[in-house]
Short mmCIF file of C-alpha atoms in Angstrom, two decimals:
data_model
loop_
_atom_site.label_atom_id
_atom_site.label_comp_id
_atom_site.label_asym_id
_atom_site.label_seq_id
_atom_site.Cartn_x
_atom_site.Cartn_y
_atom_site.Cartn_z
CA MET F 1 -1.62 -14.60 5.65
CA ALA F 2 -1.11 -16.35 9.28
CA ASP F 3 2.13 -15.41 10.34
CA ILE F 4 1.42 -11.95 8.30
CA GLY F 5 -1.77 -11.03 11.17
CA ARG F 6 -0.25 -12.73 14.06
CA ALA F 7 3.17 -9.75 13.12
CA LEU F 8 0.14 -6.76 12.34
CA GLU F 9 -1.08 -8.06 16.34
CA LEU F 10 2.01 -6.99 18.01
CA GLY F 11 2.35 -3.81 16.97
CA GLY F 12 5.02 -1.13 16.56
CA THR F 13 8.45 -2.07 16.13
CA ALA F 14 7.86 -5.84 16.78
CA ALA F 15 5.80 -6.37 14.08
CA ARG F 16 7.54 -4.57 12.06
CA ASP F 17 10.51 -7.19 13.25
CA ALA F 18 8.52 -9.77 12.52
CA LEU F 19 7.43 -9.01 9.24
CA THR F 20 10.95 -7.69 8.34
CA ALA F 21 11.77 -11.67 9.11
CA LEU F 22 8.90 -12.80 7.10
CA TRP F 23 10.11 -10.19 3.74
CA ASP F 24 13.38 -12.47 3.99
CA ARG F 25 11.65 -16.09 4.02
CA VAL F 26 9.25 -15.59 1.37
CA GLY F 27 11.86 -13.41 -0.57
CA ASP F 28 11.68 -11.26 -4.04
CA THR F 29 10.22 -13.46 -5.30
CA GLY F 30 7.79 -15.39 -3.27
CA ASP F 31 4.27 -15.86 -3.24
CA ALA F 32 2.87 -12.42 -4.60
CA LEU F 33 0.10 -12.02 -2.74
CA HIS F 34 2.95 -12.63 0.40
CA ARG F 35 4.66 -9.82 -0.99
CA CYS F 36 2.34 -7.55 -1.58
CA THR F 37 0.66 -8.23 1.96
CA ILE F 38 4.29 -7.75 3.70
CA ALA F 39 4.78 -4.92 2.03
CA HIS F 40 1.87 -3.02 2.10
CA HIS F 41 1.92 -3.23 6.20
CA LEU F 42 5.85 -2.72 6.48
CA ALA F 43 5.74 0.94 4.92
CA ASP F 44 3.13 1.34 7.60
CA LEU F 45 5.62 0.79 10.33
CA GLN F 46 8.62 3.02 9.01
CA GLU F 47 10.31 6.17 10.74
CA THR F 48 11.17 7.46 7.98
CA VAL F 49 9.64 8.25 4.26
CA ALA F 50 11.84 7.19 1.69
CA GLU F 51 11.76 3.45 3.90
CA GLU F 52 8.27 3.64 3.60
CA LEU F 53 8.36 4.60 -0.10
CA ARG F 54 10.77 1.70 -1.10
CA TRP F 55 8.17 -0.55 0.85
CA ASP F 56 5.11 0.84 -0.40
CA ARG F 57 6.83 0.20 -4.42
CA HIS F 58 7.80 -3.39 -3.06
CA ALA F 59 3.94 -3.59 -2.64
CA LEU F 60 2.92 -2.06 -6.14
CA ALA F 61 5.94 -4.14 -7.47
CA ALA F 62 4.30 -7.86 -5.64
CA VAL F 63 1.29 -7.01 -7.09
CA ALA F 64 2.18 -6.77 -11.02
CA ASP F 65 2.66 -10.49 -10.72
CA LEU F 66 -0.52 -11.15 -8.58
CA GLY F 67 -3.16 -12.62 -10.76
CA ASP F 68 -6.63 -12.79 -9.76
CA ASP F 69 -7.11 -16.31 -9.01
CA ARG F 70 -4.52 -16.33 -6.25
CA LEU F 71 -6.11 -13.35 -4.97
CA GLN F 72 -9.20 -15.09 -4.81
CA ARG F 73 -7.85 -18.33 -3.15
CA HIS F 74 -7.36 -16.46 -0.26
CA HIS F 75 -9.91 -14.31 -0.40
CA ALA F 76 -13.54 -14.78 -2.77
CA GLY F 77 -14.62 -12.34 -4.99
CA LEU F 78 -11.48 -10.11 -4.55
CA ARG F 79 -9.38 -9.07 -7.36
CA VAL F 80 -6.53 -7.76 -7.92
CA ARG F 81 -7.72 -4.18 -9.59
CA ALA F 82 -9.05 -3.50 -6.27
CA LEU F 83 -5.62 -3.53 -4.24
CA LEU F 84 -4.51 -0.71 -6.54
CA PRO F 85 -5.98 2.49 -5.68
CA SER F 86 -4.78 2.29 -1.70
CA LEU F 87 -1.58 0.82 -3.25
CA HIS F 88 -0.96 4.37 -5.52
CA LEU F 89 -2.93 6.15 -2.64
CA ASN F 90 -0.19 5.15 -0.81
CA LEU F 91 2.31 6.17 -3.08
CA ALA F 92 1.19 9.82 -3.75
CA ASP F 93 0.86 9.98 -0.12
CA GLY F 94 4.62 9.19 0.31
CA TYR F 95 6.35 11.02 -2.62
CA ARG F 96 3.81 13.93 -1.31
CA ARG F 97 5.45 14.14 1.99
CA ALA F 98 8.91 13.65 0.63
CA GLY F 99 8.09 16.71 -1.94
CA ASP F 100 7.98 14.63 -4.56
CA VAL F 101 5.33 16.44 -5.84
CA GLU F 102 5.03 15.29 -10.38
CA ARG F 103 5.24 11.35 -8.72
CA ALA F 104 2.63 12.36 -6.19
CA ARG F 105 0.23 13.92 -8.63
CA HIS F 106 1.16 10.96 -11.38
CA HIS F 107 -0.11 8.28 -8.45
CA VAL F 108 -3.09 10.44 -7.75
CA ALA F 109 -4.01 10.53 -11.66
CA VAL F 110 -4.10 6.14 -11.45
CA ALA F 111 -5.84 5.86 -8.29
CA ALA F 112 -8.85 8.28 -8.98
CA PRO F 113 -9.73 6.14 -11.85
CA LEU F 114 -9.54 2.90 -10.24
CA ALA F 115 -11.22 3.46 -6.82
CA ALA F 116 -14.22 5.17 -8.77
CA GLU F 117 -14.42 1.32 -10.36
CA LEU F 118 -15.02 0.25 -6.05
CA PRO F 119 -17.53 -0.55 -4.24
CA ASP F 120 -19.96 2.06 -2.54
CA ASP F 121 -19.00 0.93 0.99
CA GLY F 122 -16.70 2.04 3.51
CA TYR F 123 -13.81 0.92 2.44
CA GLY F 124 -14.17 2.35 -0.79
CA SER F 125 -15.30 6.00 0.21
CA MET F 126 -12.10 5.79 3.14
CA ILE F 127 -9.99 5.38 -0.64
CA ARG F 128 -12.23 7.66 -2.23
CA ASP F 129 -11.53 10.42 0.10
CA ALA F 130 -8.38 10.15 1.03
CA ILE F 131 -7.05 10.39 -2.58
CA THR F 132 -9.23 13.64 -2.61
CA ARG F 133 -7.59 14.94 0.86
CA VAL F 134 -3.86 14.03 -1.18
CA ALA F 135 -4.74 15.61 -4.28
CA GLY F 136 -5.70 19.18 -2.23
CA LEU F 137 -2.64 19.04 0.11
CA LEU F 138 -0.76 18.37 -2.79
CA ASP F 139 -2.79 21.66 -3.90
CA SER F 140 -1.60 23.61 -1.43
CA GLY F 141 1.87 22.66 -1.20
CA SER F 142 1.31 20.64 2.51
CA ARG F 143 3.76 17.90 3.00
CA GLU F 144 2.10 17.32 6.98
CA PRO F 145 1.16 13.66 7.15
CA LEU F 146 -1.99 12.51 5.65
CA VAL F 147 -4.86 11.75 8.59
CA VAL F 148 -7.09 8.65 7.67
CA PRO F 149 -9.92 8.48 10.08
#
């Protein structure tokens, strides 16, 4: 996780290159927390929606292999279920921007009730608000990027 943090500090293309190297080291079957975290951040550093979606799918697939016990060794009290709203939100937004409305709506429908379980704090509010905004953008047919405050 420290290597991931150092890679993110590089920013931009350097961060993407460093995270890609970490992904290559961890591999498709490495530690699920590392795979989920790397893929989640790599998605945000891609130049195309298609590549972003590819990494968002990797992140969601990795979280399926992640248990609460492993996650809590990294961050006490955190549960896997708390990661799911953000992962589904990212997929919903990516599919929306790619023009795949059906898949986008599916991920909004999955994310919304999961986000309702998040704490009433800044993070929970941000995720719930973003889900609402993605749903509205879907309704309007917009494929413009979601701007998160």
